[in-house]
XYZ file of C-alpha atoms in Angstrom:
212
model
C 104.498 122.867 101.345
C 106.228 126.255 101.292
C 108.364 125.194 98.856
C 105.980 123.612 96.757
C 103.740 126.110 96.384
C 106.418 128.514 95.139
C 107.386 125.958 92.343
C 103.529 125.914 91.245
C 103.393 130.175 91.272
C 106.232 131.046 89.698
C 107.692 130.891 86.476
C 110.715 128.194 86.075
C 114.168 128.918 84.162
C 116.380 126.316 82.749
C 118.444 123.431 84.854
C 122.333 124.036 84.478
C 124.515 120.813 85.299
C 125.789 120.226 88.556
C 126.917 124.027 90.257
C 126.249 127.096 92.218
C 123.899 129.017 91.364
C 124.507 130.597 88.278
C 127.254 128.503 87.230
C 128.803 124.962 86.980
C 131.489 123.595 88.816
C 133.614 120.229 87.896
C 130.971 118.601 90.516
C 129.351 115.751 89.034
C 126.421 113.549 89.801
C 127.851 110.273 91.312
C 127.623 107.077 89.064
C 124.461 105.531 88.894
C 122.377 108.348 90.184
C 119.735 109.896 88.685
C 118.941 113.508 90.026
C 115.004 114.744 89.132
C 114.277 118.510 89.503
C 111.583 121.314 89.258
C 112.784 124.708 89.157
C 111.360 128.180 89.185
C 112.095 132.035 88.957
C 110.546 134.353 90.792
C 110.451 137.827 89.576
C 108.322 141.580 89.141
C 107.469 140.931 85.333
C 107.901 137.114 84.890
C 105.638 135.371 82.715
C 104.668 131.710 83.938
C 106.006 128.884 82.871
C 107.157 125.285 84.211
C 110.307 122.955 83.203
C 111.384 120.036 84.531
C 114.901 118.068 84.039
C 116.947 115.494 85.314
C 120.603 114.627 85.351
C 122.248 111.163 85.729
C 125.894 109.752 86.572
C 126.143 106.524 84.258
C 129.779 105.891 85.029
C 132.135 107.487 87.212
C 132.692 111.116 86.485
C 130.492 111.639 83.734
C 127.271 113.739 83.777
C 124.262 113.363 81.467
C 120.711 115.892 81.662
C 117.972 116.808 79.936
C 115.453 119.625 80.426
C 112.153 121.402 78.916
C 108.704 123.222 79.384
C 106.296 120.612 80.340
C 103.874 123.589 79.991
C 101.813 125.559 79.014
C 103.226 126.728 75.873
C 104.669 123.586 74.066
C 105.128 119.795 74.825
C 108.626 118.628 76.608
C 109.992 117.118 73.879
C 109.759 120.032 71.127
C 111.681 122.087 73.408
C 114.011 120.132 75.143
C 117.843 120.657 75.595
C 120.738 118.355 76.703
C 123.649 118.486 78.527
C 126.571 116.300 79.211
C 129.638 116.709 81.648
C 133.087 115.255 82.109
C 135.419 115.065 85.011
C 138.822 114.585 85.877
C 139.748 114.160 89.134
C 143.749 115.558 89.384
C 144.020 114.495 93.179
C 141.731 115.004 96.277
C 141.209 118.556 96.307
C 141.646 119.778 92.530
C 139.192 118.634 89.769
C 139.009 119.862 86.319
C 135.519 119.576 84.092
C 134.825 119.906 80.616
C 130.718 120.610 79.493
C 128.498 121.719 77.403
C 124.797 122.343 77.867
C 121.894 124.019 76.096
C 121.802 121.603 73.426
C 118.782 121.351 71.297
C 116.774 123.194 68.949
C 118.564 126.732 68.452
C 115.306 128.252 67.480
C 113.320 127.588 70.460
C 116.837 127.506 73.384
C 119.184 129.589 71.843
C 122.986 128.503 71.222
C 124.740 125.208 72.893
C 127.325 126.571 76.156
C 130.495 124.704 75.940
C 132.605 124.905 79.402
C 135.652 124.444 80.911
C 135.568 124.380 84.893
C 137.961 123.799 88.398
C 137.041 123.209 91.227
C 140.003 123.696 94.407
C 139.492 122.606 98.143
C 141.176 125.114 100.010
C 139.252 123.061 103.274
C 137.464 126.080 105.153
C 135.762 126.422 101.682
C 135.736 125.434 98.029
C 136.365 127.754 94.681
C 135.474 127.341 91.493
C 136.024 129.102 88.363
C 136.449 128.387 84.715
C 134.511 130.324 81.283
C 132.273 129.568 78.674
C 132.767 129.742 74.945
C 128.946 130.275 74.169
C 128.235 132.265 70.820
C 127.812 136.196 71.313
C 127.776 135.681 74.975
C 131.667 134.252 76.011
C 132.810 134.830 79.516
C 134.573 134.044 82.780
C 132.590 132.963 85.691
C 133.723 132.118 89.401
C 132.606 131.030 92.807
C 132.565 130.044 96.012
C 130.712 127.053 98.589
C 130.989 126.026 101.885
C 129.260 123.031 103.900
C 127.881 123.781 107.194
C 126.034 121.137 109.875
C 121.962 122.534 110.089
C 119.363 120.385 112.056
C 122.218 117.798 111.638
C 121.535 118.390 107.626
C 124.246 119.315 105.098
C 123.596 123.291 104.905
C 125.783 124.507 101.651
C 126.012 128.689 101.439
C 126.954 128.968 97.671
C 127.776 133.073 95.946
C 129.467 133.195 92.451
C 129.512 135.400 89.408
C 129.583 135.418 86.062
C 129.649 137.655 82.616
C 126.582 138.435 80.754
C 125.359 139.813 77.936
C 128.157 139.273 75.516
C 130.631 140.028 78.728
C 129.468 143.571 78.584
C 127.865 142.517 82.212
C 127.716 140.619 85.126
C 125.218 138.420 86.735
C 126.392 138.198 90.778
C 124.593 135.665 93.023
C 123.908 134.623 96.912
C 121.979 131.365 97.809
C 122.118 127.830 99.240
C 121.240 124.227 99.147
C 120.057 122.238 101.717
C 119.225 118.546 102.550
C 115.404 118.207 103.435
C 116.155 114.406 103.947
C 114.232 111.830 102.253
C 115.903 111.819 99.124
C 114.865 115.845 98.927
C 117.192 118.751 98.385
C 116.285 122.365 98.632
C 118.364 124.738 96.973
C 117.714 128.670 96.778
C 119.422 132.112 95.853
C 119.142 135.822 94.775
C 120.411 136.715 91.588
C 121.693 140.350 90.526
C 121.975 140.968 87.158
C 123.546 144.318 86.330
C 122.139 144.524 82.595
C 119.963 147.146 81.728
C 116.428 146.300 82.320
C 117.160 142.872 83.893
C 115.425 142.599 87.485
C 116.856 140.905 90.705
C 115.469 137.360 90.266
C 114.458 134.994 93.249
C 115.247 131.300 92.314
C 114.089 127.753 93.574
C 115.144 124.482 93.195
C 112.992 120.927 94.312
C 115.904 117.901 93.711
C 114.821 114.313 94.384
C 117.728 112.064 94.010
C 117.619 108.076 93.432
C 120.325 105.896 93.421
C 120.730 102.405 91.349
């Protein structure tokens, strides 16, 4: 209930692919899974406003999504933006991804975000890092996870960073994600952007995952 009621009094921000917080990793959704999520910001000045989104595995290593304001401003599908994710897995530990996301009506979501991601298994924790070619805002980004046994739940700390603002700044992170069984996932974190006039920025995440 917590957690619900922060997703219905706050204002919501746009789904990413499969990541940390602020950034994706070469992690996929697994095949035949489909991934539903409500998402929100919460922050000093923030104006309200709700998205929803989903992302789906249809084959092995391949990552589909689609997101937008369901309101109160403008209908889902005048607003929504795609996203699509590839994977290739070079051995056990070490996976490289290719991406883009943010794809849809320039006007209304601003330019697509092409990727290119790793992701290494160095076993007491995982990195990930990789940059993005997006128009007037290209940068690196990087990060780091690691899986912890909560309540006998998969508890995932999660910090990463990444360039802003046409790489003239950085956005650095802190959160988690954690399994609420049931199908539920709870994920969580701080951002800190270091842009002029850009506030810290409190973000959750409601998944609800479904497999085929």
């Amino acid at each position: 209930m917590i957690v619900l009621s922060f997703l219905f009094l706050s204002c919501v921000l746009w789904a990413t692919p499969s990541g940390l917080n602020n950034i994706p990793t070469a992690d996929v959704v697994a095949e035949k899974t489909l991934v539903w999520q409500v998402f929100s910001e919460i922050g000093e000045s923030n104006k309200p406003d709700y998205f929803t989104g989903f992302k789906y595995g249809p084959i092995k290593n391949l990552e589909i999504g689609l997101d937008g304001r369901i309101f109160p401003e403008s209908a889902l599908e005048e607003n929504a933006a795609f996203q699509v994710k590839y994977r290739a897995e070079l051995n056990d530990d070490f996976s490289l991804a290719l991406g883009v996301s943010n794809v849809g009506d320039r006007a209304k979501t601003g330019w697509e975000n092409p990727y290119l991601v790793a992701t290494y298994n160095l076993g007491f924790f995982r990195v990930h890092a990789g940059g993005s070619l997006q128009r007037d805002n290209e940068g690196a980004f990087g990060g780091f996870d690691k899986t912890i046994q909560l309540l006998d739940k998969d508890f995932t700390l999660r910090t990463d960073i990444v360039q802003a603002n046409d790489s003239h700044d950085v956005t650095a992170s802190v959160g988690f994600i954690y399994d609420l069984g049931r199908n539920f996932l709870w994920e969580s974190w701080v951002s800190f952007p270091t842009q002029s006039g850009k506030e810290n920025i409190v973000t959750i995440k409601l998944n609800y995952v479904i497999s085929f």
